[in-house]
PDB file of C-alpha atoms in Angstrom:
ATOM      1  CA  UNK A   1      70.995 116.655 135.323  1.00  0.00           C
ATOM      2  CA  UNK A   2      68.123 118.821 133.712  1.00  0.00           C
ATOM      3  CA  UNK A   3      69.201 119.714 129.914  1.00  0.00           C
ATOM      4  CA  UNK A   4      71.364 116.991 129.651  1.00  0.00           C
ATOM      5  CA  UNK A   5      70.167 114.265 126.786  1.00  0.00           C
ATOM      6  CA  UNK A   6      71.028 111.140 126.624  1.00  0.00           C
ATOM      7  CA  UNK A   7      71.353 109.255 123.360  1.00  0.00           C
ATOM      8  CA  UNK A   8      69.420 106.112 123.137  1.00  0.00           C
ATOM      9  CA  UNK A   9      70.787 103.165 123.717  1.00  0.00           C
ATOM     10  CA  UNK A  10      73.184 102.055 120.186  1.00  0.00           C
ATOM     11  CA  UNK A  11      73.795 105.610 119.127  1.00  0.00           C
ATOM     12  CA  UNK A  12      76.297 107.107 119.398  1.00  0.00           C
ATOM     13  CA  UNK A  13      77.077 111.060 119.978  1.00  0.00           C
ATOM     14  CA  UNK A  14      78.313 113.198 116.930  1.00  0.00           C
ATOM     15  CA  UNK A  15      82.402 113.120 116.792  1.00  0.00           C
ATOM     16  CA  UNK A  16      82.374 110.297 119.208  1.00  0.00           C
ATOM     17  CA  UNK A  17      83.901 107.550 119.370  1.00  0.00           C
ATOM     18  CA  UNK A  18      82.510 103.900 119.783  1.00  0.00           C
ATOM     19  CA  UNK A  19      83.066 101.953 122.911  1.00  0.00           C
ATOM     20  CA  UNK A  20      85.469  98.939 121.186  1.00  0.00           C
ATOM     21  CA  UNK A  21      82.637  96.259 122.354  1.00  0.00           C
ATOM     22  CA  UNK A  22      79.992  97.753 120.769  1.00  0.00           C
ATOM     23  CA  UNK A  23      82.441  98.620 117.189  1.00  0.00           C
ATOM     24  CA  UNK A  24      83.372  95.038 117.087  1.00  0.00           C
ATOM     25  CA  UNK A  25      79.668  94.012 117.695  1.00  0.00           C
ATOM     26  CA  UNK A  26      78.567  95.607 114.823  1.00  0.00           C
ATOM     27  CA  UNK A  27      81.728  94.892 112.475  1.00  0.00           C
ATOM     28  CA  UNK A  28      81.072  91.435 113.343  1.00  0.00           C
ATOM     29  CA  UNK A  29      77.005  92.215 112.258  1.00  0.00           C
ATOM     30  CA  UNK A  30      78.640  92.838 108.778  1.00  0.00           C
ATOM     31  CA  UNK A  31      80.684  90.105 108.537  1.00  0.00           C
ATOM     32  CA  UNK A  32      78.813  88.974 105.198  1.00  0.00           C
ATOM     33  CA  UNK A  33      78.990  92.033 103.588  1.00  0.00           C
ATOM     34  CA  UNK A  34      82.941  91.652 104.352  1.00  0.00           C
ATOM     35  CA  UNK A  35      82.942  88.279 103.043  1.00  0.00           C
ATOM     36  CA  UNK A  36      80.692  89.576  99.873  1.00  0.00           C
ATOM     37  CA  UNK A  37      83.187  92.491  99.488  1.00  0.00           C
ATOM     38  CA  UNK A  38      86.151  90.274  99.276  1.00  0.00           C
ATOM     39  CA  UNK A  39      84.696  88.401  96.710  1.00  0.00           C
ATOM     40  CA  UNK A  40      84.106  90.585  94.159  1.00  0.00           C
ATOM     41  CA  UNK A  41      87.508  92.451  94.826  1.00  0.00           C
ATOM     42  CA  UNK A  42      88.582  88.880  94.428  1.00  0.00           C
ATOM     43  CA  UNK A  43      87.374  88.021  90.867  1.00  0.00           C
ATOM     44  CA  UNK A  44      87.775  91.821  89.745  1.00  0.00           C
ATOM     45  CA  UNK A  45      91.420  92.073  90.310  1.00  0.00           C
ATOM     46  CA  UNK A  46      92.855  90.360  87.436  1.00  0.00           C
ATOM     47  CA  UNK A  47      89.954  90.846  85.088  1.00  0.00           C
ATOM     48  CA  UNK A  48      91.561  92.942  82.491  1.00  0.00           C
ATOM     49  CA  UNK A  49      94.354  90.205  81.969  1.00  0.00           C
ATOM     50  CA  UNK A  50      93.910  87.092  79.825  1.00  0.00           C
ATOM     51  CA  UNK A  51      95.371  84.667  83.168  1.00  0.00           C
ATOM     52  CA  UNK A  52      92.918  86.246  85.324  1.00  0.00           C
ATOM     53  CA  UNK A  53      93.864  85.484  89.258  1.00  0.00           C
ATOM     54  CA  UNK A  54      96.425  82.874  87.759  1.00  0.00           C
ATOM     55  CA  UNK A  55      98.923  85.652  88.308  1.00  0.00           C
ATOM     56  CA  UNK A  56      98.567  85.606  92.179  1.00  0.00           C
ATOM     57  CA  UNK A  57     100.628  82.146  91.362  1.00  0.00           C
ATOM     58  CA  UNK A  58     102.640  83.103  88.789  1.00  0.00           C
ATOM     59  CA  UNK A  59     104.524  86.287  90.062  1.00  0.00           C
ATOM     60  CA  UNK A  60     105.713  84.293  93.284  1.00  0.00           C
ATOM     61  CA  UNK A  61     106.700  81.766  91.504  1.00  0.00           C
ATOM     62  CA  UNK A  62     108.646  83.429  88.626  1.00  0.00           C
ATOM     63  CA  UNK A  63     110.493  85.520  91.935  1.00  0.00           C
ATOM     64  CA  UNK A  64     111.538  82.034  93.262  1.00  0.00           C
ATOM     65  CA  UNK A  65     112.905  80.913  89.956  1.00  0.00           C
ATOM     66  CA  UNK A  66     114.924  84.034  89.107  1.00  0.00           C
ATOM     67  CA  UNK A  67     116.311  84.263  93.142  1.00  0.00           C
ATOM     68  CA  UNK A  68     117.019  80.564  92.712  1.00  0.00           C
ATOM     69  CA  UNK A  69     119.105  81.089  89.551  1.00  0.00           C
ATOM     70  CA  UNK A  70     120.694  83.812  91.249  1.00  0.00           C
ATOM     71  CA  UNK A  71     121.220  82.862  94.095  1.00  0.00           C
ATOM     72  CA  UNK A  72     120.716  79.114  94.297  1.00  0.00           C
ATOM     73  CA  UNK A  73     123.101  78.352  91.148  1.00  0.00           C
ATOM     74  CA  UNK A  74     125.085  81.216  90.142  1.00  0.00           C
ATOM     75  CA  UNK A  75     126.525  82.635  93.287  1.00  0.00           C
ATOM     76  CA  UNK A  76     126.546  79.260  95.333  1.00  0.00           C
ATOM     77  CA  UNK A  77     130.035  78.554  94.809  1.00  0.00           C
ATOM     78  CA  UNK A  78     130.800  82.200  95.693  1.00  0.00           C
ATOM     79  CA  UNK A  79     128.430  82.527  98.839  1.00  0.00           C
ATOM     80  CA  UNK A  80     128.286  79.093 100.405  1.00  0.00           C
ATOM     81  CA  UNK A  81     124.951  77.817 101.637  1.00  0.00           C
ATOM     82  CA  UNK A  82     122.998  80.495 102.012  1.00  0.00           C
ATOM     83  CA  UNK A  83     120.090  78.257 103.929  1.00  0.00           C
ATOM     84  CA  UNK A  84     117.884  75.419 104.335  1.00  0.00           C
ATOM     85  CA  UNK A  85     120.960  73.101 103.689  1.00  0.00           C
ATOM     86  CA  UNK A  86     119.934  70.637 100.348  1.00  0.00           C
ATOM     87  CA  UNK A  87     116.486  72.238  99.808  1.00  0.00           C
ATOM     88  CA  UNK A  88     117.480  75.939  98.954  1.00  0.00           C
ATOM     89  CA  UNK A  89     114.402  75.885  96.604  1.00  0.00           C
ATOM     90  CA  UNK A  90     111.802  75.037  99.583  1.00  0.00           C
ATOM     91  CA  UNK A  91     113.944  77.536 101.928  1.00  0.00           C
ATOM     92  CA  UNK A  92     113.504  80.287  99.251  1.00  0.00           C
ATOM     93  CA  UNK A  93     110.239  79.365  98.413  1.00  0.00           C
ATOM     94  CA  UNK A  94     108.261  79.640 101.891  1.00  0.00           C
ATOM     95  CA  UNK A  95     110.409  82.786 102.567  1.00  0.00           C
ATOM     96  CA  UNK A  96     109.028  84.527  99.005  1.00  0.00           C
ATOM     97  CA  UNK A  97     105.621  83.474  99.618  1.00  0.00           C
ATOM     98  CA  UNK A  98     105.089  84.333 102.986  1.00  0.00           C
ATOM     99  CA  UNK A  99     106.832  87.588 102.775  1.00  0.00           C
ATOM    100  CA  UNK A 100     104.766  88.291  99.290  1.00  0.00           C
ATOM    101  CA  UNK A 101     101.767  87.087 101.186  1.00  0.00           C
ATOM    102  CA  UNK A 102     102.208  89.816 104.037  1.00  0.00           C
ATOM    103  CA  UNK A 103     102.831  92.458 101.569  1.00  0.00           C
ATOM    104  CA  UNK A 104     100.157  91.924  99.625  1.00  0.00           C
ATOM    105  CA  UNK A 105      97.869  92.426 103.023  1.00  0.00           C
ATOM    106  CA  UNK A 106      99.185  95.702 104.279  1.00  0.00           C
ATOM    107  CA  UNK A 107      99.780  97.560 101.162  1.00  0.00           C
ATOM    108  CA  UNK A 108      95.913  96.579  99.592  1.00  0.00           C
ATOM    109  CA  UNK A 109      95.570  97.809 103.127  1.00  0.00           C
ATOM    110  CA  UNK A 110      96.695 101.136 102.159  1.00  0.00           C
ATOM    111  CA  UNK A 111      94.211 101.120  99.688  1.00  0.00           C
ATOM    112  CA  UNK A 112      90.914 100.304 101.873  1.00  0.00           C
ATOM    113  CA  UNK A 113      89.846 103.454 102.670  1.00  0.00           C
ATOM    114  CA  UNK A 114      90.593 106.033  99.853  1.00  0.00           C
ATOM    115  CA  UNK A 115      89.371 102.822  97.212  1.00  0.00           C
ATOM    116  CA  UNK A 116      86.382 103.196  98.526  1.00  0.00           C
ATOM    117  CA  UNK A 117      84.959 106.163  99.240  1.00  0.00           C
ATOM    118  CA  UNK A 118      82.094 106.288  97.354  1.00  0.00           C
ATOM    119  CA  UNK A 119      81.141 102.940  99.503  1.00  0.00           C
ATOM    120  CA  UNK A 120      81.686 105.185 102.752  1.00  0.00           C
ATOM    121  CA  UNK A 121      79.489 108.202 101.742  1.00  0.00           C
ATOM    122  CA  UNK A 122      76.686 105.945 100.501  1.00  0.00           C
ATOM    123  CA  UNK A 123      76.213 103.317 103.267  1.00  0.00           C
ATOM    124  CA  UNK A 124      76.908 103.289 107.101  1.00  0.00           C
ATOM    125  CA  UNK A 125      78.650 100.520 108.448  1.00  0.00           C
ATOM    126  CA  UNK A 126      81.700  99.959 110.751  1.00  0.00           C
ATOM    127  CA  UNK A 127      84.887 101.853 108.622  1.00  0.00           C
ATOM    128  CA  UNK A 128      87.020  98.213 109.742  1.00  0.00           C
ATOM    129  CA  UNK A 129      84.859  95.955 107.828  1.00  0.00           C
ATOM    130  CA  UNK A 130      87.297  97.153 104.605  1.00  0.00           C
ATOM    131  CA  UNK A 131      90.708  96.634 105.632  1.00  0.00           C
ATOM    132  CA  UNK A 132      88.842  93.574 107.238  1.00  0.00           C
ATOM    133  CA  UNK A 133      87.631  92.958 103.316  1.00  0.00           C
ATOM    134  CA  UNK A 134      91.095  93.246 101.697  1.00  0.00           C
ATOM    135  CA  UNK A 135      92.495  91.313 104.340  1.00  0.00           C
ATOM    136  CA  UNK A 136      90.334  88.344 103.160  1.00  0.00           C
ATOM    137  CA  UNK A 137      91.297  88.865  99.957  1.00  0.00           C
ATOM    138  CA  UNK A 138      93.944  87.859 100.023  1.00  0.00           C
ATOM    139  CA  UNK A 139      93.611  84.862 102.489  1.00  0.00           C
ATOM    140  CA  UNK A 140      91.260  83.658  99.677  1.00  0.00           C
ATOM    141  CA  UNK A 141      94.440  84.509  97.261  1.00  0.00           C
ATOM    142  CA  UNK A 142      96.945  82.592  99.133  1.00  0.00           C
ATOM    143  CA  UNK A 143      94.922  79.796  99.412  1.00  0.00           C
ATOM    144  CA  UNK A 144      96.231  78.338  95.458  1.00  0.00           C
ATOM    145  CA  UNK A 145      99.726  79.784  96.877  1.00  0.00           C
ATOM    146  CA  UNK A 146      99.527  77.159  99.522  1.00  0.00           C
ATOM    147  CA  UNK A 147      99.200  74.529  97.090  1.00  0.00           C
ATOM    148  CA  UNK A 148     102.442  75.581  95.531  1.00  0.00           C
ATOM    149  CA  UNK A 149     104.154  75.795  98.877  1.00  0.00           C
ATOM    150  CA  UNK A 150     102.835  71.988  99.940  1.00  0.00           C
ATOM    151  CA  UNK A 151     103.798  70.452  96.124  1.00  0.00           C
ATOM    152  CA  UNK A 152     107.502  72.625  96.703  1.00  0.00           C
ATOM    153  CA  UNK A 153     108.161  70.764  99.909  1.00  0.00           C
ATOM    154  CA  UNK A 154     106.909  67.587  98.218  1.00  0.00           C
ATOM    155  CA  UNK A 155     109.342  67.829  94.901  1.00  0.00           C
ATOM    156  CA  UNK A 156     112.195  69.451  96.853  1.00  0.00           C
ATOM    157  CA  UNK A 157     112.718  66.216  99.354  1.00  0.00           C
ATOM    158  CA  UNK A 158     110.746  67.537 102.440  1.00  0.00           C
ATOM    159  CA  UNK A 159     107.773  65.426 101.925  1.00  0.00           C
ATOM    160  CA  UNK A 160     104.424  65.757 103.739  1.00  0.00           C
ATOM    161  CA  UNK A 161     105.231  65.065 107.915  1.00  0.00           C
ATOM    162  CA  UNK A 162     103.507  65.998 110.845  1.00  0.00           C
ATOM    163  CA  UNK A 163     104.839  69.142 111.905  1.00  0.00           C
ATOM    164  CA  UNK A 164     103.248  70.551 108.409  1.00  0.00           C
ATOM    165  CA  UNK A 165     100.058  70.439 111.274  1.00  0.00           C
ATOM    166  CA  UNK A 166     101.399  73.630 112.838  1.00  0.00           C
ATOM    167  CA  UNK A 167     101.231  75.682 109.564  1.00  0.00           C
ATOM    168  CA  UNK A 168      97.703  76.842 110.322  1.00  0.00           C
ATOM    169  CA  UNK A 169      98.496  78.244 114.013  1.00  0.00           C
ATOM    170  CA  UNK A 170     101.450  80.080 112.241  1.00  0.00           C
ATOM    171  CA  UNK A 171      99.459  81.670 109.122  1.00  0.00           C
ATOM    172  CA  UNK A 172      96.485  82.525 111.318  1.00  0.00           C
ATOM    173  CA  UNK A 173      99.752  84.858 113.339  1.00  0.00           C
ATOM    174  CA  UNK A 174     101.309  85.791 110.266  1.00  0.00           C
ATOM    175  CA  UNK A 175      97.584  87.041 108.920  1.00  0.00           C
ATOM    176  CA  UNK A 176      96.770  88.637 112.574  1.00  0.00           C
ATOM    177  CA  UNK A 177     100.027  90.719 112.317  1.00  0.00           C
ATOM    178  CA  UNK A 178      99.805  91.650 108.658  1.00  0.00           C
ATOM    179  CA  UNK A 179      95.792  92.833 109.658  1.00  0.00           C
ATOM    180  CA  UNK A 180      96.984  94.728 112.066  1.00  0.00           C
ATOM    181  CA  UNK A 181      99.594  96.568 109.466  1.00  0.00           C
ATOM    182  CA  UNK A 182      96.562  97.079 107.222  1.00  0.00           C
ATOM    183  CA  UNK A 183      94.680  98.768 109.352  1.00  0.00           C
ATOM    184  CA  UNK A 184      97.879 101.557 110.156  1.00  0.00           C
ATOM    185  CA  UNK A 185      97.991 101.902 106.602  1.00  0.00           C
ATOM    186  CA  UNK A 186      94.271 102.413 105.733  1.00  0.00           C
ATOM    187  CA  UNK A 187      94.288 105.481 108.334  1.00  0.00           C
ATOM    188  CA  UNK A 188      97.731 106.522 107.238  1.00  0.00           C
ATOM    189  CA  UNK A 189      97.264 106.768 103.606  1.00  0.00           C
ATOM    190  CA  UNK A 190      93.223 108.547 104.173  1.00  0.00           C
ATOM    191  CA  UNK A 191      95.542 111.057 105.871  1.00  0.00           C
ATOM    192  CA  UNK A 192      98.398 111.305 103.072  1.00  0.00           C
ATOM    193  CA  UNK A 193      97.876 110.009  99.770  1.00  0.00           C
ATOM    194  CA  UNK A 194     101.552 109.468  99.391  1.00  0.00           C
ATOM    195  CA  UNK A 195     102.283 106.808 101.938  1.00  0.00           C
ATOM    196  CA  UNK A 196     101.384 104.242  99.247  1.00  0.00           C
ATOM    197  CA  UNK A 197     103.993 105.341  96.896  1.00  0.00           C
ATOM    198  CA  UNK A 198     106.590 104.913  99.700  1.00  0.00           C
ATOM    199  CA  UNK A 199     105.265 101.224 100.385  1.00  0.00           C
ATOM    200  CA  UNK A 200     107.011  99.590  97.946  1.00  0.00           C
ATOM    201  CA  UNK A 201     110.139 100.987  98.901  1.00  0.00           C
ATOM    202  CA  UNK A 202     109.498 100.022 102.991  1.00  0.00           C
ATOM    203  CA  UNK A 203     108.517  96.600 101.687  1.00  0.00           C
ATOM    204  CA  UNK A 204     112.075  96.358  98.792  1.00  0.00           C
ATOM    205  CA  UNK A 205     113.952  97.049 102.292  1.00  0.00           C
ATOM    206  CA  UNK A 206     112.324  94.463 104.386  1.00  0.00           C
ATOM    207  CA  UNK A 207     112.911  91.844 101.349  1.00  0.00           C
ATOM    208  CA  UNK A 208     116.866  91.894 102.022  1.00  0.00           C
ATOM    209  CA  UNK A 209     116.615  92.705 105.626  1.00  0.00           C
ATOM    210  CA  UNK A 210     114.272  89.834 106.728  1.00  0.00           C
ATOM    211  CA  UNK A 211     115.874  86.645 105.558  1.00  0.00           C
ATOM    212  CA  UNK A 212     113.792  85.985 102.335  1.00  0.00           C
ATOM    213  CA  UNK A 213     117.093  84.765 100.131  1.00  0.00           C
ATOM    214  CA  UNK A 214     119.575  83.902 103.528  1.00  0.00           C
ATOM    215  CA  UNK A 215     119.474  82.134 106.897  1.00  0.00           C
ATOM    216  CA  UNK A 216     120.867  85.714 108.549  1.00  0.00           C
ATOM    217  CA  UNK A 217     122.941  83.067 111.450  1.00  0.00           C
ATOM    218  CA  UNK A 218     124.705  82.090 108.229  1.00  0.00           C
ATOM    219  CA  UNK A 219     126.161  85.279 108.438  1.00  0.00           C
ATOM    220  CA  UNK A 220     126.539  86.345 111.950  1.00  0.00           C
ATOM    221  CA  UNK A 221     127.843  82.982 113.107  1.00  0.00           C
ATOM    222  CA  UNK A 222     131.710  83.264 114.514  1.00  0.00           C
ATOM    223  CA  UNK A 223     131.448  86.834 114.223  1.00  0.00           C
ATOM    224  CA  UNK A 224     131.082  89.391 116.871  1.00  0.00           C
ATOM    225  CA  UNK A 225     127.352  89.562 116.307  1.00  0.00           C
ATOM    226  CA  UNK A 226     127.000  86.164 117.068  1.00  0.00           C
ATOM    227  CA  UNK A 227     125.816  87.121 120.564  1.00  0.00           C
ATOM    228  CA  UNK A 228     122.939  89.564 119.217  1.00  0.00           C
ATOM    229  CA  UNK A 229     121.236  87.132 117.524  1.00  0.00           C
ATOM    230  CA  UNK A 230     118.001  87.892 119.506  1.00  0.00           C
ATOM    231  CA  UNK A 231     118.048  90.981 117.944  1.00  0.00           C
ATOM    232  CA  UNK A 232     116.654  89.044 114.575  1.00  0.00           C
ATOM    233  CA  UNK A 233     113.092  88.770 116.974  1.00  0.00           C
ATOM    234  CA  UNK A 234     112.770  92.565 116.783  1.00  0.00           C
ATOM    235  CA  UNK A 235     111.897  92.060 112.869  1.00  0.00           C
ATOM    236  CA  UNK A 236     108.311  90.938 112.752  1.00  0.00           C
ATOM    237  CA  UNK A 237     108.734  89.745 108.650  1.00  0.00           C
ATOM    238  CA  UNK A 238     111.791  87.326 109.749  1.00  0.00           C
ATOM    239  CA  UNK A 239     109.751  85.917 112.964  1.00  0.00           C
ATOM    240  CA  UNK A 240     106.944  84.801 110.621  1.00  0.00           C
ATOM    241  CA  UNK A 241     109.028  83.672 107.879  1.00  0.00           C
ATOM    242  CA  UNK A 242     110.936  81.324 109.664  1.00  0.00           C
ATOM    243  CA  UNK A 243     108.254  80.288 111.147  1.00  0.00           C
ATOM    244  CA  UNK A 244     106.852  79.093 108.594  1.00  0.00           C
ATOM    245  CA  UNK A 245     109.648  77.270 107.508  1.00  0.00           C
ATOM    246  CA  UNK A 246     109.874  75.956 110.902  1.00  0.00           C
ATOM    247  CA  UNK A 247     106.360  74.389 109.917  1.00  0.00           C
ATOM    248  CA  UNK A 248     107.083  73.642 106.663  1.00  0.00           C
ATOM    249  CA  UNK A 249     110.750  72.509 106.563  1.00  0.00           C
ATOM    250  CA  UNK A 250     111.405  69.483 108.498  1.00  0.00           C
ATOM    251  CA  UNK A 251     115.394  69.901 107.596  1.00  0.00           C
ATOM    252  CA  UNK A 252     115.003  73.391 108.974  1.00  0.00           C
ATOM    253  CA  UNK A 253     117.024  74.840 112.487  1.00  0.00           C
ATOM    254  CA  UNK A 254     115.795  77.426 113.453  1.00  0.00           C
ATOM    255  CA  UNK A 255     118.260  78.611 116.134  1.00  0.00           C
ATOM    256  CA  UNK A 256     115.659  80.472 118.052  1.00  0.00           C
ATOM    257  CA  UNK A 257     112.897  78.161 119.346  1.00  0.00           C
ATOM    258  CA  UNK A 258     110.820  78.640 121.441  1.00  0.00           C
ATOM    259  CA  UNK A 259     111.551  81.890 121.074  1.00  0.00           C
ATOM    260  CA  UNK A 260     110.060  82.448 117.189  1.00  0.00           C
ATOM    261  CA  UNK A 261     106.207  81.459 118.024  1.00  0.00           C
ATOM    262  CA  UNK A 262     106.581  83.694 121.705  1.00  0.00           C
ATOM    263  CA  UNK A 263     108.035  86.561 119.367  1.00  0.00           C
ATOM    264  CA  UNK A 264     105.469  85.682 116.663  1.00  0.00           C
ATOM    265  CA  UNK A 265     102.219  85.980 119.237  1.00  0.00           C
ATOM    266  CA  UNK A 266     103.207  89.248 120.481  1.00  0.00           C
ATOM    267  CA  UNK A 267     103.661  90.644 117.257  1.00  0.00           C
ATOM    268  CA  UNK A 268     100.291  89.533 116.219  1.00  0.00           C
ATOM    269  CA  UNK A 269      98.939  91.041 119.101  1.00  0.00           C
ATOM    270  CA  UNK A 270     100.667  94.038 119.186  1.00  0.00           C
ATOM    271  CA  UNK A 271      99.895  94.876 115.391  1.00  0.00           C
ATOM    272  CA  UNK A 272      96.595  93.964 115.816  1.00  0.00           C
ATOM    273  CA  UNK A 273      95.441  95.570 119.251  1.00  0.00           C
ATOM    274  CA  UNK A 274      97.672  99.264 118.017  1.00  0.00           C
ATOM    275  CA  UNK A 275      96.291  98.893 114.622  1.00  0.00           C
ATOM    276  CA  UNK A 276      92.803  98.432 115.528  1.00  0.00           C
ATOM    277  CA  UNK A 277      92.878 101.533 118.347  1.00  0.00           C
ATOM    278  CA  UNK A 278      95.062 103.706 115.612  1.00  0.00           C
ATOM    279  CA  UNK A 279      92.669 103.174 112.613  1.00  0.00           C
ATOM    280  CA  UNK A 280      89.115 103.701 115.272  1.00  0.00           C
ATOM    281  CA  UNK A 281      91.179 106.899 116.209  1.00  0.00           C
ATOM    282  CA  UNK A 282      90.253 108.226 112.660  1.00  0.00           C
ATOM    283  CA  UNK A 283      86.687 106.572 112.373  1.00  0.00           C
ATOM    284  CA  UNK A 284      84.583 109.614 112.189  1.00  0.00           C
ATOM    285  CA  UNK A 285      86.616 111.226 109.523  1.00  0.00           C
ATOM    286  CA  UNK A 286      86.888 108.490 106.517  1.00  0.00           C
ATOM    287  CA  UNK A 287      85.003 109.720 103.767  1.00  0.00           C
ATOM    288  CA  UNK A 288      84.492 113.404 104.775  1.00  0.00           C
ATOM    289  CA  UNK A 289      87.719 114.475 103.001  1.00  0.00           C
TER     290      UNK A 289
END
């Protein structure tokens, strides 16, 4: 139609928005720079402290031993067993680190967008690649944590066995889902600054409510709720944790099976496919606030 232009080919129109082939295309062009990014956000983190990136060990780790001595030793008489049978310490364990480890993901999340805005005015490049960044982070963070976890199950009486083999499947899930969360959060916080003061309250809720410190069927067995059990799927944080343990645990149950790693994939999907379309509905407006 006469006075009708077409942009050339890889452009795209002022205020539009990028067909999701072509975005992930060119966030997968930068995929270095994401790795590079990560990196340095990485090594900088802990700089100012005299343990350095020691402390993305440490804080877990002191949580498990002051939950254990809480919960493991001082209220076991009064509360029964509150999980994993003999190996509270490897039941606690997986459940702090994996919930710690999705935290970590979606609130640095939070942080992707309005922590880097001087990046955004300066360069051009697919807004994803730095929720994408932060996400790597931390996979790079948890990797030490994962030693831990493996040495736990070792000293605790779980030993190394086969089933340990599914652990990968069910952190690249766990890290799908929690991407997916730090994308929402990147978008939501750009918008208002205060979401990331709220976090750690969200994230203090989800601690009791998700089975970190109890097997939640230790609690709803022979009770009324027994029956709703399913309803446990509905919380994304519990599917991942004890699936984990699943993984992890030979001596653990779960009561759920198959029904955790169906639950688990279409979490991962769900947070990732929403996040990704929520956080591309805001791309033309990072940085211009």
């Amino acid at each position: 139609m006469p006075g009708l232009i077409t942009p050339p080919a890889g452009l795209i129109p002022l205020g539009g928005r990028p067909r999701l082939r072509d975005y992930l295309r060119m966030a997968w062009n930068r995929r270095e720079f994401a790795f590079n990014l990560a990196h340095g956000q990485f090594r900088a983190q802990h700089m100012d402290t005299v343990l350095g990136n020691v402390w993305q060990l440490i804080n877990p780790v002191l949580l498990i031993a002051i939950y254990y001595l809480i919960f493991g030793v001082l209220l076991s008489g009064a509360r029964g067993d509150l999980g994993g049978g003999d190996n509270y310490v490897g039941f606690l364990g997986i459940g702090v680190f994996i919930y710690s480890y999705q935290q970590r993901v979606i609130s640095a999340g939070a942080s992707a967008i309005v922590g880097n805005l001087g990046l955004i005015r300066s360069l051009q490049f697919p807004r994803a690649v730095l929720p994408t960044a932060t996400v790597i982070k931390e996979v790079l963070g948890f990797a030490s944590s994962l030693v831990v976890m493996v040495a736990l199950m070792a000293v605790s009486g779980e030993g190394i066995h086969l089933d340990m083999l599914w652990f990968p499947v069910a952190f690249f899930l766990i890290t799908a889902f929690a991407m997916g969360g730090a994308l929402v959060t990147a978008r939501m916080t750009e918008a208002v600054r205060d979401v990331r003061n709220v976090l750690p309250f969200v994230f203090r809720l989800g601690f009791y409510l998700s089975g970190v410190l109890y097997d939640p069927h230790r609690f709803i067995d022979g009770t009324r709720f027994e029956t709703y059990d399913w309803a446990l799927l509905f919380n994304p944080f519990y599917v991942y944790i004890s699936l984990a343990r699943e993984s992890m645990m030979s001596t653990f149950e779960p009561r759920q099976l198959p029904w955790i790693w169906a639950a688990a994939v279409v979490w991962a999907v769900v947070a990732l496919v929403f996040g990704l379309w929520y956080f591309l509905g805001a791309e033309k407006r990072y940085g211009r606030g």
